[in-house]
mmCIF file of C-alpha atoms in Angstrom:
data_model
loop_
_atom_site.group_PDB
_atom_site.id
_atom_site.type_symbol
_atom_site.label_atom_id
_atom_site.label_comp_id
_atom_site.label_asym_id
_atom_site.label_seq_id
_atom_site.Cartn_x
_atom_site.Cartn_y
_atom_site.Cartn_z
ATOM 1 C CA GLU A 1 103.568 18.671 -7.325
ATOM 2 C CA ALA A 2 106.215 21.236 -8.229
ATOM 3 C CA GLY A 3 109.504 19.845 -9.478
ATOM 4 C CA VAL A 4 113.083 20.783 -8.691
ATOM 5 C CA ALA A 5 113.710 24.417 -9.563
ATOM 6 C CA GLN A 6 117.055 25.797 -10.675
ATOM 7 C CA SER A 7 118.288 29.231 -11.660
ATOM 8 C CA PRO A 8 119.694 30.692 -13.724
ATOM 9 C CA ARG A 9 119.095 28.437 -16.734
ATOM 10 C CA TYR A 10 122.081 29.804 -18.622
ATOM 11 C CA LYS A 11 125.225 31.655 -17.576
ATOM 12 C CA ILE A 12 128.182 32.899 -19.575
ATOM 13 C CA ILE A 13 131.247 34.162 -17.730
ATOM 14 C CA GLU A 14 134.920 34.703 -18.366
ATOM 15 C CA LYS A 15 137.563 32.548 -16.757
ATOM 16 C CA ARG A 16 138.611 33.579 -13.276
ATOM 17 C CA GLN A 17 135.189 35.096 -12.608
ATOM 18 C CA SER A 18 132.843 33.772 -9.935
ATOM 19 C CA VAL A 19 129.412 32.258 -10.441
ATOM 20 C CA ALA A 20 126.645 30.864 -8.232
ATOM 21 C CA PHE A 21 123.782 28.514 -8.961
ATOM 22 C CA TRP A 22 120.632 28.089 -6.934
ATOM 23 C CA CYS A 23 118.433 25.028 -6.397
ATOM 24 C CA ASN A 24 115.083 24.576 -4.692
ATOM 25 C CA PRO A 25 114.257 20.888 -4.192
ATOM 26 C CA ILE A 26 110.872 19.248 -4.105
ATOM 27 C CA SER A 27 109.089 20.047 -0.869
ATOM 28 C CA GLY A 28 109.789 17.475 1.821
ATOM 29 C CA HIS A 29 112.838 15.976 0.118
ATOM 30 C CA ALA A 30 115.602 15.618 2.678
ATOM 31 C CA THR A 31 118.371 14.733 0.244
ATOM 32 C CA LEU A 32 119.805 17.101 -2.343
ATOM 33 C CA TYR A 33 122.448 16.426 -4.986
ATOM 34 C CA TRP A 34 124.547 18.548 -7.314
ATOM 35 C CA TYR A 35 125.825 16.902 -10.498
ATOM 36 C CA GLN A 36 128.156 18.182 -13.202
ATOM 37 C CA GLN A 37 127.472 17.034 -16.764
ATOM 38 C CA ILE A 38 130.166 17.831 -19.308
ATOM 39 C CA LEU A 39 129.076 17.706 -22.947
ATOM 40 C CA GLY A 40 129.012 14.125 -24.213
ATOM 41 C CA GLN A 41 129.332 12.599 -20.751
ATOM 42 C CA GLY A 42 126.985 11.334 -18.097
ATOM 43 C CA PRO A 43 126.355 13.387 -14.948
ATOM 44 C CA LYS A 44 128.962 13.165 -12.194
ATOM 45 C CA LEU A 45 128.013 13.663 -8.544
ATOM 46 C CA LEU A 46 129.715 16.677 -6.975
ATOM 47 C CA ILE A 47 128.053 16.764 -3.572
ATOM 48 C CA GLN A 48 125.186 15.153 -1.676
ATOM 49 C CA PHE A 49 123.398 16.780 1.265
ATOM 50 C CA GLN A 50 121.210 15.032 3.804
ATOM 51 C CA ASN A 51 119.138 17.857 5.290
ATOM 52 C CA ASN A 52 121.850 20.509 5.815
ATOM 53 C CA GLY A 53 124.745 18.095 6.354
ATOM 54 C CA VAL A 54 127.188 16.873 3.713
ATOM 55 C CA VAL A 55 127.078 13.116 3.035
ATOM 56 C CA ASP A 56 129.467 12.892 0.092
ATOM 57 C CA ASP A 57 131.664 15.585 -1.429
ATOM 58 C CA SER A 58 134.505 13.342 -2.547
ATOM 59 C CA GLN A 59 134.365 14.570 -6.163
ATOM 60 C CA LEU A 60 133.918 18.263 -5.404
ATOM 61 C CA PRO A 61 137.003 20.332 -6.396
ATOM 62 C CA LYS A 62 137.172 22.065 -3.068
ATOM 63 C CA ASP A 63 139.832 24.552 -4.094
ATOM 64 C CA ARG A 64 137.301 26.340 -6.293
ATOM 65 C CA PHE A 65 133.862 24.835 -5.701
ATOM 66 C CA SER A 66 131.727 25.292 -2.612
ATOM 67 C CA ALA A 67 128.158 24.416 -1.763
ATOM 68 C CA GLU A 68 125.820 25.025 1.092
ATOM 69 C CA ARG A 69 122.326 24.081 2.060
ATOM 70 C CA LEU A 70 121.162 26.406 4.760
ATOM 71 C CA LYS A 71 118.104 25.328 6.765
ATOM 72 C CA GLY A 72 118.050 22.044 4.873
ATOM 73 C CA VAL A 73 116.003 23.355 1.961
ATOM 74 C CA ASP A 74 117.488 25.538 -0.809
ATOM 75 C CA SER A 75 121.069 25.055 -1.899
ATOM 76 C CA THR A 76 123.708 27.177 -3.611
ATOM 77 C CA LEU A 77 126.700 25.921 -5.597
ATOM 78 C CA LYS A 78 129.523 28.410 -6.161
ATOM 79 C CA ILE A 79 132.579 28.345 -8.399
ATOM 80 C CA GLN A 80 135.390 30.773 -7.628
ATOM 81 C CA PRO A 81 137.423 31.277 -9.767
ATOM 82 C CA ALA A 82 135.997 29.538 -12.832
ATOM 83 C CA LYS A 83 138.164 27.681 -15.342
ATOM 84 C CA LEU A 84 137.471 26.806 -18.961
ATOM 85 C CA GLU A 85 136.974 23.146 -18.023
ATOM 86 C CA ASP A 86 134.093 24.087 -15.721
ATOM 87 C CA SER A 87 131.888 24.619 -18.779
ATOM 88 C CA ALA A 88 129.087 22.113 -18.248
ATOM 89 C CA VAL A 89 125.484 21.675 -17.237
ATOM 90 C CA TYR A 90 125.009 21.704 -13.472
ATOM 91 C CA LEU A 91 122.092 19.559 -12.419
ATOM 92 C CA CYS A 92 120.373 19.598 -9.074
ATOM 93 C CA ALA A 93 118.352 16.612 -7.897
ATOM 94 C CA SER A 94 116.428 15.715 -4.773
ATOM 95 C CA SER A 95 115.017 12.593 -3.168
ATOM 96 C CA LEU A 96 113.065 11.735 -0.057
ATOM 97 C CA GLU A 97 115.983 10.151 1.788
ATOM 98 C CA PRO A 98 118.594 7.570 0.811
ATOM 99 C CA PHE A 99 117.827 4.712 3.106
ATOM 100 C CA THR A 100 114.828 3.282 1.306
ATOM 101 C CA SER A 101 115.322 0.614 -1.301
ATOM 102 C CA TYR A 102 113.353 2.585 -3.858
ATOM 103 C CA ASN A 103 114.795 6.061 -3.753
ATOM 104 C CA GLU A 104 114.136 7.912 -6.959
ATOM 105 C CA GLN A 105 116.095 11.070 -7.646
ATOM 106 C CA PHE A 106 114.157 13.880 -9.327
ATOM 107 C CA PHE A 107 116.201 16.240 -11.456
ATOM 108 C CA GLY A 108 115.847 19.926 -12.209
ATOM 109 C CA PRO A 109 116.317 21.406 -15.713
ATOM 110 C CA GLY A 110 119.938 22.315 -15.038
ATOM 111 C CA THR A 111 122.076 25.421 -15.456
ATOM 112 C CA ARG A 112 124.231 25.545 -18.562
ATOM 113 C CA LEU A 113 127.525 27.302 -17.752
ATOM 114 C CA THR A 114 129.863 28.539 -20.462
ATOM 115 C CA VAL A 115 133.292 29.790 -19.386
ATOM 116 C CA LEU A 116 135.094 31.880 -22.025
ATOM 117 C CA LYS B 1 136.204 1.521 -9.525
ATOM 118 C CA GLN B 2 132.758 1.164 -11.048
ATOM 119 C CA GLU B 3 132.536 2.114 -14.714
ATOM 120 C CA VAL B 4 129.329 2.249 -16.737
ATOM 121 C CA THR B 5 129.343 1.966 -20.527
ATOM 122 C CA GLN B 6 126.505 2.413 -22.993
ATOM 123 C CA ILE B 7 126.415 1.090 -26.512
ATOM 124 C CA PRO B 8 125.660 2.373 -29.075
ATOM 125 C CA ALA B 9 126.510 6.038 -28.527
ATOM 126 C CA ALA B 10 123.926 7.022 -31.128
ATOM 127 C CA LEU B 11 121.096 5.222 -32.862
ATOM 128 C CA SER B 12 118.684 6.226 -35.622
ATOM 129 C CA VAL B 13 115.633 4.088 -36.387
ATOM 130 C CA PRO B 14 112.429 4.474 -38.409
ATOM 131 C CA GLU B 15 109.180 4.983 -36.551
ATOM 132 C CA GLY B 16 107.498 1.777 -35.396
ATOM 133 C CA GLU B 17 110.674 -0.233 -34.994
ATOM 134 C CA ASN B 18 111.487 -2.087 -31.784
ATOM 135 C CA LEU B 19 114.919 -1.300 -30.373
ATOM 136 C CA VAL B 20 117.335 -2.234 -27.612
ATOM 137 C CA LEU B 21 119.748 0.000 -25.754
ATOM 138 C CA ASN B 22 122.618 -1.573 -23.862
ATOM 139 C CA CYS B 23 124.296 -0.708 -20.579
ATOM 140 C CA SER B 24 127.213 -2.549 -18.982
ATOM 141 C CA PHE B 25 128.917 -2.061 -15.622
ATOM 142 C CA THR B 26 132.210 -3.406 -14.340
ATOM 143 C CA ASP B 27 131.341 -4.198 -10.706
ATOM 144 C CA SER B 28 128.336 -6.461 -10.155
ATOM 145 C CA ALA B 29 127.946 -5.328 -6.521
ATOM 146 C CA ILE B 30 125.251 -2.775 -7.246
ATOM 147 C CA TYR B 31 122.207 -1.804 -5.204
ATOM 148 C CA ASN B 32 119.960 -0.899 -8.115
ATOM 149 C CA LEU B 33 120.037 0.389 -11.675
ATOM 150 C CA GLN B 34 118.014 3.197 -13.227
ATOM 151 C CA TRP B 35 117.276 4.236 -16.761
ATOM 152 C CA PHE B 36 116.774 7.944 -17.418
ATOM 153 C CA ARG B 37 115.685 10.003 -20.375
ATOM 154 C CA GLN B 38 117.211 13.420 -21.090
ATOM 155 C CA ASP B 39 115.674 15.859 -23.555
ATOM 156 C CA PRO B 40 117.739 18.791 -24.901
ATOM 157 C CA GLY B 41 117.870 21.655 -22.423
ATOM 158 C CA LYS B 42 116.001 19.673 -19.797
ATOM 159 C CA GLY B 43 116.860 17.622 -16.778
ATOM 160 C CA LEU B 44 116.694 13.873 -16.416
ATOM 161 C CA THR B 45 113.438 11.956 -16.161
ATOM 162 C CA SER B 46 113.510 8.588 -14.442
ATOM 163 C CA LEU B 47 112.017 5.846 -16.616
ATOM 164 C CA LEU B 48 112.581 2.605 -14.741
ATOM 165 C CA LEU B 49 114.385 1.463 -11.601
ATOM 166 C CA ILE B 50 115.422 -2.170 -11.125
ATOM 167 C CA GLN B 51 116.462 -3.424 -7.704
ATOM 168 C CA SER B 52 119.495 -5.719 -7.585
ATOM 169 C CA SER B 53 117.214 -8.641 -6.690
ATOM 170 C CA GLN B 54 114.949 -8.071 -9.699
ATOM 171 C CA ARG B 55 115.361 -9.249 -13.275
ATOM 172 C CA GLU B 56 113.196 -6.743 -15.107
ATOM 173 C CA GLN B 57 110.770 -3.834 -14.864
ATOM 174 C CA THR B 58 108.129 -2.714 -17.330
ATOM 175 C CA SER B 59 106.362 0.571 -17.921
ATOM 176 C CA GLY B 60 104.176 0.928 -20.973
ATOM 177 C CA ARG B 61 106.288 0.352 -24.089
ATOM 178 C CA LEU B 62 109.478 0.201 -22.035
ATOM 179 C CA ASN B 63 111.058 -2.900 -20.556
ATOM 180 C CA ALA B 64 114.337 -2.924 -18.692
ATOM 181 C CA SER B 65 116.223 -6.070 -17.767
ATOM 182 C CA LEU B 66 119.105 -6.615 -15.377
ATOM 183 C CA ASP B 67 121.710 -9.377 -15.300
ATOM 184 C CA LYS B 68 123.976 -8.605 -12.360
ATOM 185 C CA SER B 69 126.267 -11.570 -12.852
ATOM 186 C CA SER B 70 127.228 -10.447 -16.357
ATOM 187 C CA GLY B 71 127.110 -6.735 -15.505
ATOM 188 C CA ARG B 72 124.513 -5.894 -18.115
ATOM 189 C CA SER B 73 121.183 -4.146 -18.478
ATOM 190 C CA THR B 74 119.058 -3.544 -21.542
ATOM 191 C CA LEU B 75 116.272 -1.083 -22.231
ATOM 192 C CA TYR B 76 113.775 -2.352 -24.773
ATOM 193 C CA ILE B 77 111.513 0.176 -26.482
ATOM 194 C CA ALA B 78 108.596 -1.278 -28.407
ATOM 195 C CA ALA B 79 106.973 0.398 -31.407
ATOM 196 C CA SER B 80 109.201 3.464 -31.279
ATOM 197 C CA GLN B 81 107.731 6.917 -31.891
ATOM 198 C CA PRO B 82 109.331 10.251 -32.861
ATOM 199 C CA GLY B 83 108.548 11.454 -29.348
ATOM 200 C CA ASP B 84 110.966 8.834 -28.016
ATOM 201 C CA SER B 85 113.855 10.797 -29.515
ATOM 202 C CA ALA B 86 116.145 11.773 -26.635
ATOM 203 C CA THR B 87 119.321 10.724 -24.862
ATOM 204 C CA TYR B 88 118.929 7.644 -22.686
ATOM 205 C CA LEU B 89 121.195 7.242 -19.668
ATOM 206 C CA CYS B 90 121.644 4.318 -17.346
ATOM 207 C CA ALA B 91 122.977 4.730 -13.822
ATOM 208 C CA VAL B 92 123.930 2.313 -11.068
ATOM 209 C CA ARG B 93 123.581 2.943 -7.355
ATOM 210 C CA LEU B 94 126.514 1.471 -5.484
ATOM 211 C CA ASN B 95 125.048 0.766 -2.061
ATOM 212 C CA GLY B 96 121.998 1.114 0.137
ATOM 213 C CA GLY B 97 123.497 3.292 2.839
ATOM 214 C CA ALA B 98 123.500 7.035 3.390
ATOM 215 C CA THR B 99 125.357 7.666 0.166
ATOM 216 C CA ASN B 100 122.901 7.447 -2.692
ATOM 217 C CA LYS B 101 125.599 7.966 -5.304
ATOM 218 C CA LEU B 102 124.669 7.204 -8.904
ATOM 219 C CA ILE B 103 127.323 6.324 -11.467
ATOM 220 C CA PHE B 104 126.101 7.267 -14.931
ATOM 221 C CA GLY B 105 126.959 5.954 -18.359
ATOM 222 C CA THR B 106 127.679 8.333 -21.235
ATOM 223 C CA GLY B 107 124.266 7.804 -22.795
ATOM 224 C CA THR B 108 122.744 6.716 -26.097
ATOM 225 C CA LEU B 109 121.357 9.434 -28.368
ATOM 226 C CA LEU B 110 118.226 8.031 -30.001
ATOM 227 C CA ALA B 111 116.582 9.531 -33.074
ATOM 228 C CA VAL B 112 113.289 8.046 -34.280
ATOM 229 C CA GLN B 113 112.553 9.119 -37.830
ATOM 230 C CA PRO B 114 108.882 9.693 -38.811
#
């Protein structure tokens, strides 16, 4: 079974530029998550989608971050404009659906963003 | 607000040694707890998931325990190998509803010396 795919793997941009990350979840997984992992910290949930609807975006900085999941499959996370503190690894994860007691999240390899 | 702490932040052991990684959380009202492994440049791999009603889970050389009342979990690794070198993260799920939010600790960086 193919895992969660993410691209690009690495991105270097200057502050105030825009950047977009792409995620393709495991086939059949209804739930998709974007996490931000700053160096030395654990991942922090930015947004959770159930199919193409948003379940939780309470920690998404909405003034500069946006995300969409068209057709309930692939997802894109955008930052516009980027700040130095956005330098982090952006992880995408997917799971079957959240209502089961055993609901494992499968993670992609992440996109490492460096903002100069 | 739920906070998850992992101690130690880094650990170096010789090959073959048994070791314990610790995870503590401030709010005992959790749904489940997971242990993950993260290799450099790679995503997270789930190792073990313990439901709130369970006390422990085992997979191969790994054993994870959960004590909700004290807000603690441990990951025991038996007969460590150099291939076990990675960052280990614990995460708690807050509830069983639509929001499957995981709160992660900061991780323990493990180095197993050959």
